[in-house]
Amino acid sequence: MSVTICQSMGFVVSALGIGGIIASTCMDQWSTQDLYNNPVTAVFNYQGLWRTCVRESSGFTECRGYFTILGLPAMFQAVRALMIVGIVLGILGLLVCIFALKCIRIGNMEDTAKANMTLTSGIMFIVAGLCAITGVSVFANMLVTNFWMSTANMYQGMYQNVQNRYTFGSALFVGWVAGGLALVGGIMMCLACRGLIPEESRYKAVSYNASGRNISYRTGPYKVASGYEPETKTKKGAGYEEAARSEDGRRSYPSKYDYV
C-alpha cells in the first residue's frame, strides 16, 4: 500500500512540476522593468523568452516577438533549449509513468516491467527538473549581471534617462518551484521502484542448510565401454556362477555335474 501511495504521489507532484515548467516557459514576465527610481511611469516594459511587451498606463498592451535567432545572445538561446528539453522529457516521463502505475493493469504486464518503467520515468522527471532549474538560474544570472552594469552606468551619469534596468519576473519563481516539484516527484518515483521489484528477483542465489548428517561420497575410477566388448554381469549367490558365452555367440548353461 505504501508503494502505491508513494508512486501515486510522485506522479501527481511530477505532473504539477511539468505543468509549471510549461507555464513558466510560455509566460512573458521573465524580466520586468525596475521601477525603484521611477515609480510613476506611463510605460512598463517586460520581456519573456519568446517576445517583449510594453504596457501603457491606459491599459493597452502591445507585444512583439523576437523575429531573429542569430541576433539573440548565446546564453538566451541556451535557456530556451534547456526549457524545451525539460518539457519534452517531462511529457515523455508522464506518458511512461501512466502505464507504470501499480493501480493500472494493462494485459499481462509483470511487476518487473512496471518497476523498470517507474525508474525510467523517475529519471526523466529528475533530468527535466534539473534542466528547468538550470535554465531559470542562468537567466537570473544574466539579469543580475545586466542590473549591476546598468546601475554602475547610472551612477556615473551615463544613459540616465534612456537605459532601463530589469529585475526578476514572476516566471522565474514559477520555474524554480516547478523544477523543484519535478525533481522531488522523480525522487519519489525512484524510491517507489524498489518496492515494485518482486521478492524472488532481488536475490541471485539462495543457500540451503542440510538438516541431516554430512554424507561424503567417494568416486572411483571407471572404465568406459567401447561398445565392442562383451558385457559381463556378476551375481553373487551360493553355488552359482555366471553363464559364459560360447565362441559362436550362444549362451551355455551349467550342467548338474558342475555343482558336485
PDB file of N, CA and C in Angstrom, residues 134-220:
ATOM      1  N   THR A 134      18.206  24.788 -13.984  1.00  0.00           N
ATOM      2  CA  THR A 134      19.414  25.346 -14.598  1.00  0.00           C
ATOM      3  C   THR A 134      19.088  26.489 -15.541  1.00  0.00           C
ATOM      4  N   GLY A 135      18.061  26.310 -16.383  1.00  0.00           N
ATOM      5  CA  GLY A 135      17.696  27.372 -17.318  1.00  0.00           C
ATOM      6  C   GLY A 135      17.255  28.651 -16.616  1.00  0.00           C
ATOM      7  N   VAL A 136      16.429  28.523 -15.594  1.00  0.00           N
ATOM      8  CA  VAL A 136      15.974  29.707 -14.861  1.00  0.00           C
ATOM      9  C   VAL A 136      17.141  30.373 -14.128  1.00  0.00           C
ATOM     10  N   SER A 137      18.042  29.573 -13.582  1.00  0.00           N
ATOM     11  CA  SER A 137      19.188  30.141 -12.862  1.00  0.00           C
ATOM     12  C   SER A 137      20.132  30.881 -13.808  1.00  0.00           C
ATOM     13  N   VAL A 138      20.332  30.336 -15.011  1.00  0.00           N
ATOM     14  CA  VAL A 138      21.187  31.022 -15.989  1.00  0.00           C
ATOM     15  C   VAL A 138      20.572  32.359 -16.389  1.00  0.00           C
ATOM     16  N   PHE A 139      19.266  32.385 -16.617  1.00  0.00           N
ATOM     17  CA  PHE A 139      18.609  33.648 -16.974  1.00  0.00           C
ATOM     18  C   PHE A 139      18.680  34.640 -15.813  1.00  0.00           C
ATOM     19  N   ALA A 140      18.508  34.158 -14.592  1.00  0.00           N
ATOM     20  CA  ALA A 140      18.608  35.052 -13.433  1.00  0.00           C
ATOM     21  C   ALA A 140      20.014  35.624 -13.302  1.00  0.00           C
ATOM     22  N   ASN A 141      21.026  34.818 -13.603  1.00  0.00           N
ATOM     23  CA  ASN A 141      22.401  35.327 -13.557  1.00  0.00           C
ATOM     24  C   ASN A 141      22.624  36.408 -14.607  1.00  0.00           C
ATOM     25  N   MET A 142      22.042  36.238 -15.783  1.00  0.00           N
ATOM     26  CA  MET A 142      22.130  37.282 -16.808  1.00  0.00           C
ATOM     27  C   MET A 142      21.478  38.571 -16.335  1.00  0.00           C
ATOM     28  N   LEU A 143      20.319  38.462 -15.680  1.00  0.00           N
ATOM     29  CA  LEU A 143      19.635  39.653 -15.184  1.00  0.00           C
ATOM     30  C   LEU A 143      20.449  40.372 -14.122  1.00  0.00           C
ATOM     31  N   VAL A 144      21.041  39.601 -13.213  1.00  0.00           N
ATOM     32  CA  VAL A 144      21.835  40.226 -12.140  1.00  0.00           C
ATOM     33  C   VAL A 144      23.032  40.967 -12.724  1.00  0.00           C
ATOM     34  N   THR A 145      23.691  40.343 -13.704  1.00  0.00           N
ATOM     35  CA  THR A 145      24.856  40.995 -14.322  1.00  0.00           C
ATOM     36  C   THR A 145      24.462  42.286 -15.026  1.00  0.00           C
ATOM     37  N   ASN A 146      23.387  42.255 -15.818  1.00  0.00           N
ATOM     38  CA  ASN A 146      22.941  43.457 -16.527  1.00  0.00           C
ATOM     39  C   ASN A 146      22.424  44.519 -15.562  1.00  0.00           C
ATOM     40  N   PHE A 147      21.821  44.066 -14.451  1.00  0.00           N
ATOM     41  CA  PHE A 147      21.297  45.035 -13.485  1.00  0.00           C
ATOM     42  C   PHE A 147      22.421  45.848 -12.859  1.00  0.00           C
ATOM     43  N   TRP A 148      23.484  45.174 -12.427  1.00  0.00           N
ATOM     44  CA  TRP A 148      24.563  45.918 -11.787  1.00  0.00           C
ATOM     45  C   TRP A 148      25.361  46.729 -12.782  1.00  0.00           C
ATOM     46  N   MET A 149      25.464  46.279 -14.015  1.00  0.00           N
ATOM     47  CA  MET A 149      26.117  47.094 -15.034  1.00  0.00           C
ATOM     48  C   MET A 149      25.308  48.360 -15.310  1.00  0.00           C
ATOM     49  N   SER A 150      23.982  48.226 -15.388  1.00  0.00           N
ATOM     50  CA  SER A 150      23.135  49.400 -15.602  1.00  0.00           C
ATOM     51  C   SER A 150      23.187  50.344 -14.415  1.00  0.00           C
ATOM     52  N   THR A 151      23.249  49.790 -13.219  1.00  0.00           N
ATOM     53  CA  THR A 151      23.334  50.628 -12.024  1.00  0.00           C
ATOM     54  C   THR A 151      24.632  51.410 -11.990  1.00  0.00           C
ATOM     55  N   ALA A 152      25.731  50.757 -12.373  1.00  0.00           N
ATOM     56  CA  ALA A 152      27.019  51.455 -12.404  1.00  0.00           C
ATOM     57  C   ALA A 152      27.014  52.573 -13.424  1.00  0.00           C
ATOM     58  N   ASN A 153      26.418  52.366 -14.558  1.00  0.00           N
ATOM     59  CA  ASN A 153      26.341  53.412 -15.579  1.00  0.00           C
ATOM     60  C   ASN A 153      25.453  54.576 -15.128  1.00  0.00           C
ATOM     61  N   MET A 154      24.381  54.262 -14.390  1.00  0.00           N
ATOM     62  CA  MET A 154      23.508  55.319 -13.909  1.00  0.00           C
ATOM     63  C   MET A 154      24.204  56.189 -12.881  1.00  0.00           C
ATOM     64  N   TYR A 155      25.001  55.581 -11.995  1.00  0.00           N
ATOM     65  CA  TYR A 155      25.726  56.366 -11.001  1.00  0.00           C
ATOM     66  C   TYR A 155      26.820  57.224 -11.620  1.00  0.00           C
ATOM     67  N   GLN A 156      27.320  56.799 -12.790  1.00  0.00           N
ATOM     68  CA  GLN A 156      28.338  57.583 -13.479  1.00  0.00           C
ATOM     69  C   GLN A 156      27.724  58.653 -14.374  1.00  0.00           C
ATOM     70  N   GLY A 157      26.383  58.706 -14.449  1.00  0.00           N
ATOM     71  CA  GLY A 157      25.717  59.724 -15.238  1.00  0.00           C
ATOM     72  C   GLY A 157      25.572  59.385 -16.690  1.00  0.00           C
ATOM     73  N   MET A 158      25.804  58.132 -17.041  1.00  0.00           N
ATOM     74  CA  MET A 158      25.721  57.729 -18.446  1.00  0.00           C
ATOM     75  C   MET A 158      24.353  57.115 -18.711  1.00  0.00           C
ATOM     76  N   TYR A 159      23.670  57.520 -19.736  1.00  0.00           N
ATOM     77  CA  TYR A 159      22.382  56.987 -20.156  1.00  0.00           C
ATOM     78  C   TYR A 159      21.361  56.974 -19.015  1.00  0.00           C
ATOM     79  N   GLN A 160      21.363  58.040 -18.253  1.00  0.00           N
ATOM     80  CA  GLN A 160      20.489  58.060 -17.085  1.00  0.00           C
ATOM     81  C   GLN A 160      19.014  58.093 -17.471  1.00  0.00           C
ATOM     82  N   ASN A 161      18.675  58.735 -18.561  1.00  0.00           N
ATOM     83  CA  ASN A 161      17.280  58.881 -18.949  1.00  0.00           C
ATOM     84  C   ASN A 161      16.840  57.885 -20.021  1.00  0.00           C
ATOM     85  N   VAL A 162      17.805  57.108 -20.532  1.00  0.00           N
ATOM     86  CA  VAL A 162      17.477  56.214 -21.633  1.00  0.00           C
ATOM     87  C   VAL A 162      17.473  54.754 -21.192  1.00  0.00           C
ATOM     88  N   GLN A 163      18.474  54.373 -20.429  1.00  0.00           N
ATOM     89  CA  GLN A 163      18.651  52.969 -20.107  1.00  0.00           C
ATOM     90  C   GLN A 163      17.693  52.527 -19.002  1.00  0.00           C
ATOM     91  N   ASN A 164      17.105  51.359 -19.168  1.00  0.00           N
ATOM     92  CA  ASN A 164      16.192  50.780 -18.190  1.00  0.00           C
ATOM     93  C   ASN A 164      16.851  49.571 -17.527  1.00  0.00           C
ATOM     94  N   ARG A 165      16.554  49.411 -16.269  1.00  0.00           N
ATOM     95  CA  ARG A 165      17.031  48.239 -15.536  1.00  0.00           C
ATOM     96  C   ARG A 165      15.903  47.223 -15.422  1.00  0.00           C
ATOM     97  N   TYR A 166      16.291  45.948 -15.482  1.00  0.00           N
ATOM     98  CA  TYR A 166      15.315  44.868 -15.399  1.00  0.00           C
ATOM     99  C   TYR A 166      15.635  43.977 -14.204  1.00  0.00           C
ATOM    100  N   THR A 167      14.603  43.507 -13.579  1.00  0.00           N
ATOM    101  CA  THR A 167      14.734  42.646 -12.410  1.00  0.00           C
ATOM    102  C   THR A 167      13.969  41.340 -12.622  1.00  0.00           C
ATOM    103  N   PHE A 168      13.933  40.518 -11.587  1.00  0.00           N
ATOM    104  CA  PHE A 168      13.298  39.208 -11.714  1.00  0.00           C
ATOM    105  C   PHE A 168      11.796  39.340 -11.961  1.00  0.00           C
ATOM    106  N   GLY A 169      11.316  38.520 -12.908  1.00  0.00           N
ATOM    107  CA  GLY A 169       9.887  38.459 -13.164  1.00  0.00           C
ATOM    108  C   GLY A 169       9.246  37.267 -12.472  1.00  0.00           C
ATOM    109  N   SER A 170       7.947  37.206 -12.548  1.00  0.00           N
ATOM    110  CA  SER A 170       7.227  36.122 -11.875  1.00  0.00           C
ATOM    111  C   SER A 170       7.494  34.766 -12.514  1.00  0.00           C
ATOM    112  N   ALA A 171       7.852  34.733 -13.780  1.00  0.00           N
ATOM    113  CA  ALA A 171       8.106  33.460 -14.454  1.00  0.00           C
ATOM    114  C   ALA A 171       9.324  32.751 -13.864  1.00  0.00           C
ATOM    115  N   LEU A 172      10.293  33.506 -13.364  1.00  0.00           N
ATOM    116  CA  LEU A 172      11.470  32.879 -12.765  1.00  0.00           C
ATOM    117  C   LEU A 172      11.100  32.087 -11.511  1.00  0.00           C
ATOM    118  N   PHE A 173      10.273  32.664 -10.661  1.00  0.00           N
ATOM    119  CA  PHE A 173       9.878  31.973  -9.434  1.00  0.00           C
ATOM    120  C   PHE A 173       9.007  30.757  -9.744  1.00  0.00           C
ATOM    121  N   VAL A 174       8.139  30.888 -10.757  1.00  0.00           N
ATOM    122  CA  VAL A 174       7.340  29.732 -11.162  1.00  0.00           C
ATOM    123  C   VAL A 174       8.235  28.615 -11.685  1.00  0.00           C
ATOM    124  N   GLY A 175       9.259  28.975 -12.448  1.00  0.00           N
ATOM    125  CA  GLY A 175      10.177  27.969 -12.972  1.00  0.00           C
ATOM    126  C   GLY A 175      10.975  27.285 -11.881  1.00  0.00           C
ATOM    127  N   TRP A 176      11.431  28.044 -10.879  1.00  0.00           N
ATOM    128  CA  TRP A 176      12.178  27.430  -9.776  1.00  0.00           C
ATOM    129  C   TRP A 176      11.301  26.444  -8.996  1.00  0.00           C
ATOM    130  N   VAL A 177      10.101  26.866  -8.670  1.00  0.00           N
ATOM    131  CA  VAL A 177       9.202  25.986  -7.910  1.00  0.00           C
ATOM    132  C   VAL A 177       8.827  24.755  -8.737  1.00  0.00           C
ATOM    133  N   ALA A 178       8.535  24.943 -10.012  1.00  0.00           N
ATOM    134  CA  ALA A 178       8.149  23.817 -10.869  1.00  0.00           C
ATOM    135  C   ALA A 178       9.308  22.831 -11.040  1.00  0.00           C
ATOM    136  N   GLY A 179      10.504  23.349 -11.220  1.00  0.00           N
ATOM    137  CA  GLY A 179      11.658  22.453 -11.326  1.00  0.00           C
ATOM    138  C   GLY A 179      11.890  21.666 -10.050  1.00  0.00           C
ATOM    139  N   GLY A 180      11.693  22.311  -8.899  1.00  0.00           N
ATOM    140  CA  GLY A 180      11.824  21.596  -7.634  1.00  0.00           C
ATOM    141  C   GLY A 180      10.773  20.514  -7.465  1.00  0.00           C
ATOM    142  N   LEU A 181       9.534  20.789  -7.881  1.00  0.00           N
ATOM    143  CA  LEU A 181       8.478  19.784  -7.790  1.00  0.00           C
ATOM    144  C   LEU A 181       8.776  18.584  -8.701  1.00  0.00           C
ATOM    145  N   ALA A 182       9.245  18.856  -9.901  1.00  0.00           N
ATOM    146  CA  ALA A 182       9.586  17.756 -10.805  1.00  0.00           C
ATOM    147  C   ALA A 182      10.740  16.924 -10.252  1.00  0.00           C
ATOM    148  N   LEU A 183      11.694  17.597  -9.614  1.00  0.00           N
ATOM    149  CA  LEU A 183      12.824  16.875  -9.021  1.00  0.00           C
ATOM    150  C   LEU A 183      12.368  15.986  -7.864  1.00  0.00           C
ATOM    151  N   VAL A 184      11.528  16.524  -6.997  1.00  0.00           N
ATOM    152  CA  VAL A 184      11.024  15.743  -5.861  1.00  0.00           C
ATOM    153  C   VAL A 184      10.153  14.578  -6.345  1.00  0.00           C
ATOM    154  N   GLY A 185       9.300  14.833  -7.339  1.00  0.00           N
ATOM    155  CA  GLY A 185       8.476  13.757  -7.884  1.00  0.00           C
ATOM    156  C   GLY A 185       9.303  12.645  -8.505  1.00  0.00           C
ATOM    157  N   GLY A 186      10.387  13.005  -9.187  1.00  0.00           N
ATOM    158  CA  GLY A 186      11.258  11.980  -9.756  1.00  0.00           C
ATOM    159  C   GLY A 186      11.946  11.143  -8.692  1.00  0.00           C
ATOM    160  N   ILE A 187      12.355  11.762  -7.602  1.00  0.00           N
ATOM    161  CA  ILE A 187      12.975  11.012  -6.498  1.00  0.00           C
ATOM    162  C   ILE A 187      11.971  10.054  -5.873  1.00  0.00           C
ATOM    163  N   MET A 188      10.729  10.497  -5.710  1.00  0.00           N
ATOM    164  CA  MET A 188       9.697   9.613  -5.158  1.00  0.00           C
ATOM    165  C   MET A 188       9.427   8.426  -6.086  1.00  0.00           C
ATOM    166  N   MET A 189       9.449   8.645  -7.386  1.00  0.00           N
ATOM    167  CA  MET A 189       9.253   7.547  -8.319  1.00  0.00           C
ATOM    168  C   MET A 189      10.401   6.544  -8.252  1.00  0.00           C
ATOM    169  N   CYS A 190      11.623   7.028  -8.090  1.00  0.00           N
ATOM    170  CA  CYS A 190      12.768   6.117  -7.964  1.00  0.00           C
ATOM    171  C   CYS A 190      12.687   5.308  -6.675  1.00  0.00           C
ATOM    172  N   LEU A 191      12.197   5.931  -5.605  1.00  0.00           N
ATOM    173  CA  LEU A 191      12.035   5.193  -4.354  1.00  0.00           C
ATOM    174  C   LEU A 191      10.929   4.153  -4.456  1.00  0.00           C
ATOM    175  N   ALA A 192       9.865   4.467  -5.180  1.00  0.00           N
ATOM    176  CA  ALA A 192       8.778   3.509  -5.351  1.00  0.00           C
ATOM    177  C   ALA A 192       9.176   2.347  -6.242  1.00  0.00           C
ATOM    178  N   CYS A 193      10.194   2.523  -7.071  1.00  0.00           N
ATOM    179  CA  CYS A 193      10.623   1.453  -7.964  1.00  0.00           C
ATOM    180  C   CYS A 193      11.127   0.250  -7.183  1.00  0.00           C
ATOM    181  N   ARG A 194      11.826   0.484  -6.083  1.00  0.00           N
ATOM    182  CA  ARG A 194      12.376  -0.628  -5.303  1.00  0.00           C
ATOM    183  C   ARG A 194      11.280  -1.495  -4.702  1.00  0.00           C
ATOM    184  N   GLY A 195      10.180  -0.908  -4.300  1.00  0.00           N
ATOM    185  CA  GLY A 195       9.095  -1.686  -3.728  1.00  0.00           C
ATOM    186  C   GLY A 195       8.316  -2.484  -4.751  1.00  0.00           C
ATOM    187  N   LEU A 196       8.440  -2.135  -6.043  1.00  0.00           N
ATOM    188  CA  LEU A 196       7.716  -2.867  -7.084  1.00  0.00           C
ATOM    189  C   LEU A 196       8.453  -4.101  -7.568  1.00  0.00           C
ATOM    190  N   ILE A 197       9.737  -4.237  -7.222  1.00  0.00           N
ATOM    191  CA  ILE A 197      10.511  -5.391  -7.671  1.00  0.00           C
ATOM    192  C   ILE A 197      10.061  -6.619  -6.898  1.00  0.00           C
ATOM    193  N   PRO A 198       9.722  -7.727  -7.566  1.00  0.00           N
ATOM    194  CA  PRO A 198       9.304  -8.938  -6.849  1.00  0.00           C
ATOM    195  C   PRO A 198      10.409  -9.467  -5.947  1.00  0.00           C
ATOM    196  N   GLU A 199      10.006 -10.194  -4.904  1.00  0.00           N
ATOM    197  CA  GLU A 199      10.954 -10.700  -3.931  1.00  0.00           C
ATOM    198  C   GLU A 199      11.907 -11.710  -4.538  1.00  0.00           C
ATOM    199  N   GLU A 200      11.423 -12.574  -5.452  1.00  0.00           N
ATOM    200  CA  GLU A 200      12.289 -13.626  -5.977  1.00  0.00           C
ATOM    201  C   GLU A 200      13.365 -13.105  -6.892  1.00  0.00           C
ATOM    202  N   SER A 201      13.195 -11.901  -7.434  1.00  0.00           N
ATOM    203  CA  SER A 201      14.204 -11.347  -8.330  1.00  0.00           C
ATOM    204  C   SER A 201      15.224 -10.486  -7.610  1.00  0.00           C
ATOM    205  N   ARG A 202      15.066 -10.301  -6.299  1.00  0.00           N
ATOM    206  CA  ARG A 202      16.034  -9.477  -5.572  1.00  0.00           C
ATOM    207  C   ARG A 202      17.287 -10.258  -5.205  1.00  0.00           C
ATOM    208  N   TYR A 203      17.182 -11.556  -5.131  1.00  0.00           N
ATOM    209  CA  TYR A 203      18.294 -12.362  -4.682  1.00  0.00           C
ATOM    210  C   TYR A 203      18.741 -13.261  -5.834  1.00  0.00           C
ATOM    211  N   LYS A 204      20.000 -13.233  -6.088  1.00  0.00           N
ATOM    212  CA  LYS A 204      20.553 -14.027  -7.178  1.00  0.00           C
ATOM    213  C   LYS A 204      20.678 -15.505  -6.813  1.00  0.00           C
ATOM    214  N   ALA A 205      21.006 -15.802  -5.571  1.00  0.00           N
ATOM    215  CA  ALA A 205      21.211 -17.182  -5.156  1.00  0.00           C
ATOM    216  C   ALA A 205      20.633 -17.378  -3.780  1.00  0.00           C
ATOM    217  N   VAL A 206      20.291 -18.630  -3.469  1.00  0.00           N
ATOM    218  CA  VAL A 206      19.717 -18.989  -2.185  1.00  0.00           C
ATOM    219  C   VAL A 206      20.545 -20.101  -1.599  1.00  0.00           C
ATOM    220  N   SER A 207      20.902 -20.017  -0.352  1.00  0.00           N
ATOM    221  CA  SER A 207      21.699 -21.043   0.318  1.00  0.00           C
ATOM    222  C   SER A 207      20.786 -21.932   1.127  1.00  0.00           C
ATOM    223  N   TYR A 208      21.067 -23.240   1.083  1.00  0.00           N
ATOM    224  CA  TYR A 208      20.278 -24.221   1.806  1.00  0.00           C
ATOM    225  C   TYR A 208      21.195 -24.929   2.798  1.00  0.00           C
ATOM    226  N   ASN A 209      20.692 -25.260   3.975  1.00  0.00           N
ATOM    227  CA  ASN A 209      21.421 -25.990   5.001  1.00  0.00           C
ATOM    228  C   ASN A 209      20.830 -27.375   5.138  1.00  0.00           C
ATOM    229  N   ALA A 210      21.694 -28.393   5.129  1.00  0.00           N
ATOM    230  CA  ALA A 210      21.228 -29.766   5.265  1.00  0.00           C
ATOM    231  C   ALA A 210      20.825 -30.021   6.705  1.00  0.00           C
ATOM    232  N   SER A 211      19.697 -30.694   6.879  1.00  0.00           N
ATOM    233  CA  SER A 211      19.203 -30.955   8.221  1.00  0.00           C
ATOM    234  C   SER A 211      19.809 -32.207   8.826  1.00  0.00           C
ATOM    235  N   GLY A 212      20.293 -33.155   7.984  1.00  0.00           N
ATOM    236  CA  GLY A 212      20.860 -34.392   8.492  1.00  0.00           C
ATOM    237  C   GLY A 212      22.361 -34.339   8.596  1.00  0.00           C
ATOM    238  N   ARG A 213      22.974 -35.531   8.778  1.00  0.00           N
ATOM    239  CA  ARG A 213      24.421 -35.588   8.867  1.00  0.00           C
ATOM    240  C   ARG A 213      25.055 -35.345   7.508  1.00  0.00           C
ATOM    241  N   ASN A 214      26.273 -34.895   7.541  1.00  0.00           N
ATOM    242  CA  ASN A 214      27.003 -34.679   6.293  1.00  0.00           C
ATOM    243  C   ASN A 214      27.393 -36.027   5.701  1.00  0.00           C
ATOM    244  N   ILE A 215      27.044 -36.258   4.487  1.00  0.00           N
ATOM    245  CA  ILE A 215      27.338 -37.525   3.820  1.00  0.00           C
ATOM    246  C   ILE A 215      28.370 -37.250   2.745  1.00  0.00           C
ATOM    247  N   SER A 216      29.448 -38.006   2.802  1.00  0.00           N
ATOM    248  CA  SER A 216      30.514 -37.835   1.812  1.00  0.00           C
ATOM    249  C   SER A 216      30.448 -38.969   0.810  1.00  0.00           C
ATOM    250  N   TYR A 217      30.621 -38.650  -0.410  1.00  0.00           N
ATOM    251  CA  TYR A 217      30.587 -39.614  -1.491  1.00  0.00           C
ATOM    252  C   TYR A 217      31.984 -39.718  -2.092  1.00  0.00           C
ATOM    253  N   ARG A 218      32.381 -40.967  -2.375  1.00  0.00           N
ATOM    254  CA  ARG A 218      33.703 -41.203  -2.957  1.00  0.00           C
ATOM    255  C   ARG A 218      33.511 -41.744  -4.365  1.00  0.00           C
ATOM    256  N   THR A 219      34.149 -41.126  -5.261  1.00  0.00           N
ATOM    257  CA  THR A 219      34.064 -41.563  -6.653  1.00  0.00           C
ATOM    258  C   THR A 219      35.320 -42.314  -7.008  1.00  0.00           C
ATOM    259  N   GLY A 220      35.161 -43.432  -7.622  1.00  0.00           N
ATOM    260  CA  GLY A 220      36.291 -44.251  -8.028  1.00  0.00           C
ATOM    261  C   GLY A 220      36.485 -44.222  -9.524  1.00  0.00           C
TER     262      GLY A 220
END
